[in-house]
PDB file of C-alpha atoms and ligand atoms in Angstrom:
ATOM      1  CA  MET A   1       4.989 -14.834 -30.252  1.00 92.00           C
ATOM      2  CA  LEU A   2       7.043 -11.978 -28.919  1.00 96.00           C
ATOM      3  CA  ILE A   3       4.646  -9.209 -29.898  1.00 95.00           C
ATOM      4  CA  GLU A   4       1.739 -11.045 -28.273  1.00 95.00           C
ATOM      5  CA  LYS A   5       3.738 -11.522 -25.099  1.00 96.00           C
ATOM      6  CA  PHE A   6       4.462  -7.775 -25.154  1.00 96.00           C
ATOM      7  CA  MET A   7       0.765  -6.908 -25.503  1.00 96.00           C
ATOM      8  CA  ARG A   8      -0.238  -9.430 -22.851  1.00 96.00           C
ATOM      9  CA  ASN A   9       2.189  -7.860 -20.384  1.00 96.00           C
ATOM     10  CA  LEU A  10       0.915  -4.381 -21.222  1.00 96.00           C
ATOM     11  CA  SER A  11      -2.721  -5.411 -20.801  1.00 96.00           C
ATOM     12  CA  ALA A  12      -1.899  -6.780 -17.335  1.00 95.00           C
ATOM     13  CA  LEU A  13      -1.081  -3.227 -16.189  1.00 94.00           C
ATOM     14  CA  PRO A  14      -3.727  -1.468 -14.052  1.00 87.00           C
ATOM     15  CA  GLY A  15      -6.262   0.440 -16.077  1.00 88.00           C
ATOM     16  CA  LEU A  16      -5.279  -1.114 -19.412  1.00 91.00           C
ATOM     17  CA  GLY A  17      -7.430  -3.569 -21.311  1.00 91.00           C
ATOM     18  CA  SER A  18      -6.357  -5.547 -24.355  1.00 93.00           C
ATOM     19  CA  ARG A  19      -7.507  -2.802 -26.720  1.00 94.00           C
ATOM     20  CA  SER A  20      -5.382  -0.091 -25.070  1.00 95.00           C
ATOM     21  CA  ALA A  21      -2.483  -2.544 -24.826  1.00 96.00           C
ATOM     22  CA  ARG A  22      -2.659  -3.158 -28.560  1.00 96.00           C
ATOM     23  CA  ARG A  23      -2.735   0.559 -29.328  1.00 96.00           C
ATOM     24  CA  ILE A  24       0.219   1.233 -27.042  1.00 97.00           C
ATOM     25  CA  ALA A  25       2.235  -1.636 -28.514  1.00 97.00           C
ATOM     26  CA  ILE A  26       1.693  -0.381 -32.055  1.00 97.00           C
ATOM     27  CA  HIS A  27       2.357   3.208 -31.017  1.00 97.00           C
ATOM     28  CA  LEU A  28       5.681   2.269 -29.418  1.00 97.00           C
ATOM     29  CA  LEU A  29       6.800  -0.133 -32.137  1.00 96.00           C
ATOM     30  CA  THR A  30       6.137   2.310 -34.944  1.00 97.00           C
ATOM     31  CA  GLN A  31       7.975   5.130 -33.141  1.00 97.00           C
ATOM     32  CA  LYS A  32      10.895   3.273 -31.629  1.00 97.00           C
ATOM     33  CA  ASP A  33      13.429   6.101 -31.658  1.00 97.00           C
ATOM     34  CA  ASP A  34      11.066   8.855 -30.573  1.00 97.00           C
ATOM     35  CA  LYS A  35       8.943   6.999 -28.045  1.00 97.00           C
ATOM     36  CA  MET A  36      10.042   3.475 -27.200  1.00 97.00           C
ATOM     37  CA  LEU A  37      13.788   3.809 -26.604  1.00 97.00           C
ATOM     38  CA  PRO A  38      13.534   7.005 -24.472  1.00 98.00           C
ATOM     39  CA  LEU A  39      10.771   5.307 -22.463  1.00 97.00           C
ATOM     40  CA  ILE A  40      12.928   2.207 -21.872  1.00 97.00           C
ATOM     41  CA  LYS A  41      15.756   4.477 -20.687  1.00 98.00           C
ATOM     42  CA  LEU A  42      13.420   6.425 -18.408  1.00 98.00           C
ATOM     43  CA  MET A  43      11.891   3.275 -16.922  1.00 97.00           C
ATOM     44  CA  GLN A  44      15.360   1.939 -16.197  1.00 98.00           C
ATOM     45  CA  GLU A  45      16.282   5.210 -14.466  1.00 97.00           C
ATOM     46  CA  VAL A  46      13.033   5.293 -12.489  1.00 97.00           C
ATOM     47  CA  SER A  47      13.409   1.677 -11.352  1.00 97.00           C
ATOM     48  CA  GLU A  48      16.923   2.421 -10.102  1.00 97.00           C
ATOM     49  CA  ASN A  49      16.147   5.704  -8.373  1.00 97.00           C
ATOM     50  CA  ILE A  50      12.614   5.571  -7.012  1.00 97.00           C
ATOM     51  CA  LYS A  51      12.314   3.535  -3.850  1.00 96.00           C
ATOM     52  CA  ASN A  52       9.907   2.933  -1.001  1.00 97.00           C
ATOM     53  CA  CYS A  53      10.544   5.193   1.975  1.00 98.00           C
ATOM     54  CA  ASP A  54      11.866   3.149   4.901  1.00 97.00           C
ATOM     55  CA  VAL A  55       9.725   5.176   7.306  1.00 97.00           C
ATOM     56  CA  CYS A  56       6.286   5.487   5.689  1.00 98.00           C
ATOM     57  CA  GLY A  57       6.403   3.353   2.534  1.00 98.00           C
ATOM     58  CA  ASN A  58       5.798   6.216   0.081  1.00 98.00           C
ATOM     59  CA  LEU A  59       7.583   6.157  -3.285  1.00 98.00           C
ATOM     60  CA  ASP A  60      10.223   8.838  -3.804  1.00 98.00           C
ATOM     61  CA  SER A  61      13.716   9.501  -5.132  1.00 97.00           C
ATOM     62  CA  GLN A  62      14.900  10.233  -1.605  1.00 97.00           C
ATOM     63  CA  ASN A  63      14.772   8.006   1.457  1.00 97.00           C
ATOM     64  CA  PRO A  64      13.276   8.980   3.901  1.00 97.00           C
ATOM     65  CA  CYS A  65      10.830  10.588   1.486  1.00 98.00           C
ATOM     66  CA  ASN A  66      10.119  14.298   1.038  1.00 98.00           C
ATOM     67  CA  LEU A  67       6.988  14.024   3.205  1.00 98.00           C
ATOM     68  CA  CYS A  68       8.753  12.357   6.146  1.00 97.00           C
ATOM     69  CA  THR A  69      11.595  14.907   6.042  1.00 97.00           C
ATOM     70  CA  ASN A  70       9.338  17.964   5.666  1.00 97.00           C
ATOM     71  CA  HIS A  71       9.579  19.837   8.968  1.00 96.00           C
ATOM     72  CA  ASN A  72       6.535  21.946   8.185  1.00 96.00           C
ATOM     73  CA  ARG A  73       4.238  18.936   8.444  1.00 97.00           C
ATOM     74  CA  ASP A  74       2.434  18.069  11.680  1.00 96.00           C
ATOM     75  CA  LYS A  75       4.284  15.485  13.726  1.00 95.00           C
ATOM     76  CA  ASP A  76       1.415  14.542  16.022  1.00 96.00           C
ATOM     77  CA  VAL A  77      -0.983  12.991  13.522  1.00 97.00           C
ATOM     78  CA  ILE A  78      -0.476   9.933  11.338  1.00 98.00           C
ATOM     79  CA  CYS A  79      -2.701   8.813   8.490  1.00 97.00           C
ATOM     80  CA  VAL A  80      -2.777   5.101   7.652  1.00 97.00           C
ATOM     81  CA  VAL A  81      -3.480   4.232   4.001  1.00 95.00           C
ATOM     82  CA  ALA A  82      -3.529   0.949   2.085  1.00 94.00           C
ATOM     83  CA  ASN A  83      -1.415   1.943  -0.905  1.00 93.00           C
ATOM     84  CA  VAL A  84       0.823   4.665  -2.287  1.00 95.00           C
ATOM     85  CA  SER A  85      -1.980   5.629  -4.699  1.00 92.00           C
ATOM     86  CA  ASP A  86      -4.209   6.365  -1.674  1.00 92.00           C
ATOM     87  CA  LEU A  87      -1.439   8.445  -0.091  1.00 95.00           C
ATOM     88  CA  TRP A  88      -1.131  10.490  -3.264  1.00 94.00           C
ATOM     89  CA  ALA A  89      -4.936  10.858  -3.411  1.00 92.00           C
ATOM     90  CA  MET A  90      -4.829  12.323   0.128  1.00 92.00           C
ATOM     91  CA  GLU A  91      -1.974  14.639  -0.866  1.00 95.00           C
ATOM     92  CA  ARG A  92      -3.892  15.893  -3.893  1.00 93.00           C
ATOM     93  CA  THR A  93      -6.523  17.328  -1.547  1.00 91.00           C
ATOM     94  CA  LYS A  94      -3.854  19.637  -0.014  1.00 92.00           C
ATOM     95  CA  THR A  95      -5.901  19.425   3.197  1.00 92.00           C
ATOM     96  CA  TYR A  96      -3.976  16.927   5.286  1.00 94.00           C
ATOM     97  CA  ARG A  97      -0.579  18.061   6.625  1.00 95.00           C
ATOM     98  CA  GLY A  98       0.504  15.218   8.910  1.00 97.00           C
ATOM     99  CA  GLN A  99       2.519  12.013   8.625  1.00 98.00           C
ATOM    100  CA  TYR A 100       1.631   8.868   6.666  1.00 98.00           C
ATOM    101  CA  HIS A 101       1.988   5.135   6.871  1.00 98.00           C
ATOM    102  CA  VAL A 102       1.413   2.861   3.865  1.00 97.00           C
ATOM    103  CA  LEU A 103       0.298  -0.659   4.785  1.00 97.00           C
ATOM    104  CA  GLY A 104       1.017  -2.144   1.371  1.00 96.00           C
ATOM    105  CA  GLY A 105      -2.487  -3.597   1.044  1.00 95.00           C
ATOM    106  CA  LEU A 106      -5.393  -4.685   3.227  1.00 94.00           C
ATOM    107  CA  LEU A 107      -6.041  -7.743   5.345  1.00 96.00           C
ATOM    108  CA  SER A 108      -7.953 -10.316   3.353  1.00 94.00           C
ATOM    109  CA  ALA A 109      -9.040 -13.725   4.588  1.00 90.00           C
ATOM    110  CA  LEU A 110     -10.099 -14.587   1.055  1.00 91.00           C
ATOM    111  CA  ASP A 111      -6.724 -13.792  -0.500  1.00 92.00           C
ATOM    112  CA  GLY A 112      -4.764 -15.143   2.461  1.00 94.00           C
ATOM    113  CA  ILE A 113      -3.280 -11.750   3.384  1.00 95.00           C
ATOM    114  CA  GLY A 114      -2.543 -11.758   7.100  1.00 96.00           C
ATOM    115  CA  PRO A 115      -0.976  -9.035   9.300  1.00 96.00           C
ATOM    116  CA  ASP A 116       2.544 -10.376   8.634  1.00 96.00           C
ATOM    117  CA  LYS A 117       2.183  -9.616   4.906  1.00 96.00           C
ATOM    118  CA  LEU A 118       1.526  -5.921   5.566  1.00 97.00           C
ATOM    119  CA  SER A 119       3.566  -3.129   7.212  1.00 97.00           C
ATOM    120  CA  ILE A 120       1.516  -3.406  10.390  1.00 97.00           C
ATOM    121  CA  GLN A 121       4.285  -4.123  12.895  1.00 97.00           C
ATOM    122  CA  SER A 122       6.298  -1.111  11.718  1.00 97.00           C
ATOM    123  CA  LEU A 123       3.140   1.022  12.077  1.00 98.00           C
ATOM    124  CA  LEU A 124       2.570  -0.172  15.647  1.00 97.00           C
ATOM    125  CA  ASP A 125       6.269   0.466  16.402  1.00 97.00           C
ATOM    126  CA  ARG A 126       6.009   4.022  15.071  1.00 97.00           C
ATOM    127  CA  ILE A 127       2.894   4.720  17.114  1.00 97.00           C
ATOM    128  CA  ALA A 128       4.506   3.258  20.221  1.00 96.00           C
ATOM    129  CA  GLN A 129       7.672   5.343  19.771  1.00 94.00           C
ATOM    130  CA  ASP A 130       6.424   8.702  18.545  1.00 91.00           C
ATOM    131  CA  GLU A 131       3.874  10.853  20.270  1.00 90.00           C
ATOM    132  CA  TYR A 132       0.830  10.911  18.047  1.00 96.00           C
ATOM    133  CA  ALA A 133      -2.312  12.618  19.304  1.00 97.00           C
ATOM    134  CA  GLU A 134      -4.338  11.085  16.480  1.00 97.00           C
ATOM    135  CA  VAL A 135      -4.220   8.064  14.178  1.00 97.00           C
ATOM    136  CA  ILE A 136      -6.444   8.432  11.113  1.00 96.00           C
ATOM    137  CA  LEU A 137      -7.413   5.149   9.460  1.00 95.00           C
ATOM    138  CA  ALA A 138      -8.039   6.247   5.865  1.00 93.00           C
ATOM    139  CA  LEU A 139      -8.870   2.799   4.565  1.00 90.00           C
ATOM    140  CA  ASN A 140     -11.301   1.831   1.866  1.00 81.00           C
ATOM    141  CA  ALA A 141     -14.944   1.312   2.728  1.00 81.00           C
ATOM    142  CA  THR A 142     -14.710  -2.287   1.513  1.00 85.00           C
ATOM    143  CA  VAL A 143     -14.987  -5.546   3.486  1.00 88.00           C
ATOM    144  CA  ASP A 144     -11.183  -5.862   3.553  1.00 91.00           C
ATOM    145  CA  GLY A 145     -10.789  -2.188   4.485  1.00 90.00           C
ATOM    146  CA  GLN A 146     -13.169  -2.555   7.392  1.00 90.00           C
ATOM    147  CA  SER A 147     -11.616  -5.768   8.716  1.00 93.00           C
ATOM    148  CA  THR A 148      -8.245  -3.995   8.604  1.00 95.00           C
ATOM    149  CA  VAL A 149      -9.775  -1.123  10.603  1.00 94.00           C
ATOM    150  CA  TYR A 150     -11.076  -3.570  13.231  1.00 94.00           C
ATOM    151  CA  TYR A 151      -7.761  -5.375  13.469  1.00 96.00           C
ATOM    152  CA  LEU A 152      -5.734  -2.154  13.823  1.00 97.00           C
ATOM    153  CA  THR A 153      -8.147  -0.686  16.374  1.00 96.00           C
ATOM    154  CA  ASP A 154      -7.852  -3.868  18.406  1.00 96.00           C
ATOM    155  CA  GLN A 155      -4.047  -3.740  18.342  1.00 97.00           C
ATOM    156  CA  LEU A 156      -3.934  -0.031  19.147  1.00 97.00           C
ATOM    157  CA  GLU A 157      -6.273  -0.378  22.120  1.00 95.00           C
ATOM    158  CA  LYS A 158      -3.594  -2.416  23.882  1.00 96.00           C
ATOM    159  CA  PHE A 159      -1.155   0.467  24.267  1.00 96.00           C
ATOM    160  CA  TYR A 160      -2.205   3.649  22.469  1.00 96.00           C
ATOM    161  CA  LYS A 161      -3.926   6.375  24.488  1.00 94.00           C
ATOM    162  CA  GLY A 162      -4.559   8.919  21.729  1.00 95.00           C
ATOM    163  CA  LYS A 163      -7.481   9.334  19.376  1.00 95.00           C
ATOM    164  CA  VAL A 164      -8.222   6.832  16.579  1.00 96.00           C
ATOM    165  CA  THR A 165     -10.421   8.220  13.820  1.00 94.00           C
ATOM    166  CA  LYS A 166     -11.609   7.026  10.459  1.00 89.00           C
ATOM    167  CA  LEU A 167     -12.861   8.793   7.381  1.00 82.00           C
ATOM    168  CA  ALA A 168     -16.530   9.716   7.503  1.00 73.00           C
ATOM    169  CA  HIS A 169     -19.218   7.572   5.954  1.00 61.00           C
ATOM    170  CA  GLY A 170     -19.589  10.100   3.173  1.00 55.00           C
ATOM    171  CA  MET A 171     -17.271   7.738   1.382  1.00 57.00           C
ATOM    172  CA  PRO A 172     -19.227   5.489  -0.957  1.00 55.00           C
ATOM    173  CA  MET A 173     -19.264   1.833   0.093  1.00 51.00           C
ATOM    174  CA  GLY A 174     -16.634  -0.087  -1.763  1.00 53.00           C
ATOM    175  CA  GLY A 175     -15.076   3.224  -2.740  1.00 56.00           C
ATOM    176  CA  GLU A 176     -11.324   3.361  -3.054  1.00 71.00           C
ATOM    177  CA  LEU A 177      -9.629   6.613  -2.170  1.00 77.00           C
ATOM    178  CA  ASP A 178      -7.772   6.904  -5.436  1.00 76.00           C
ATOM    179  CA  TYR A 179     -11.043   6.879  -7.391  1.00 75.00           C
ATOM    180  CA  LEU A 180     -12.692   9.591  -5.345  1.00 78.00           C
ATOM    181  CA  ASP A 181     -12.609  13.217  -6.338  1.00 79.00           C
ATOM    182  CA  GLU A 182     -10.727  15.581  -4.074  1.00 81.00           C
ATOM    183  CA  GLY A 183     -13.909  17.219  -2.722  1.00 81.00           C
ATOM    184  CA  THR A 184     -15.274  13.893  -1.478  1.00 81.00           C
ATOM    185  CA  ILE A 185     -12.002  13.037   0.270  1.00 83.00           C
ATOM    186  CA  ILE A 186     -11.852  16.492   1.883  1.00 84.00           C
ATOM    187  CA  THR A 187     -15.426  16.089   3.192  1.00 82.00           C
ATOM    188  CA  ALA A 188     -14.669  12.571   4.496  1.00 81.00           C
ATOM    189  CA  LEU A 189     -11.493  13.873   6.134  1.00 84.00           C
ATOM    190  CA  LYS A 190     -13.070  16.945   7.737  1.00 83.00           C
ATOM    191  CA  SER A 191     -16.012  15.025   9.163  1.00 79.00           C
ATOM    192  CA  ARG A 192     -13.957  12.073  10.347  1.00 85.00           C
ATOM    193  CA  GLY A 193     -15.021  10.578  13.636  1.00 77.00           C
ATOM    194  CA  THR A 194     -13.621   8.479  16.427  1.00 77.00           C
ATOM    195  CA  LEU A 195     -14.331   4.778  16.300  1.00 71.00           C
TER     196      LEU A 195
HETATM  197 ZN1   ZN B   1       8.242   8.641   4.058  1.00 97.89          ZN
END
């Protein structure tokens, strides 16, 4: 049934269970002109105009994104994050003023995600080309996050002479950046240490 397919697709979205999906479906279907049709139009516009930045992987209406083209940001430090949501979590702290690189996920033996599935080569290319004094690995304190840290550190050791740091252990184990409050991220960032 079409309406069930609609609700199933909604409930597959992050953060939505079947109950919220049902409420949203009813909300939209009972207010088609006011809510549903404008939302369809907006989603179409967003899908056409918001793209991943070719340099860092952030989502923006301009490419390269507004962070990569901002000349007031530090050019000598790069922060590596798993996802765009983690990048935005870092930005919300208004503490970090350097460059970013979004990996597009984490290495996972269990899920069969190897280095070729992530933006790792482009990261290594950037670090080899530009002069970074510091690479911050702001990856989740999960098993996958830590194996990604080990892999990147190993690759960087081969050619990179600068400092490699990671967020401090103040981060709860298994914690994902996006779920942390700004204060916790700021503390983890300020007390980051070399590996
Ligand atoms: Zn960018």
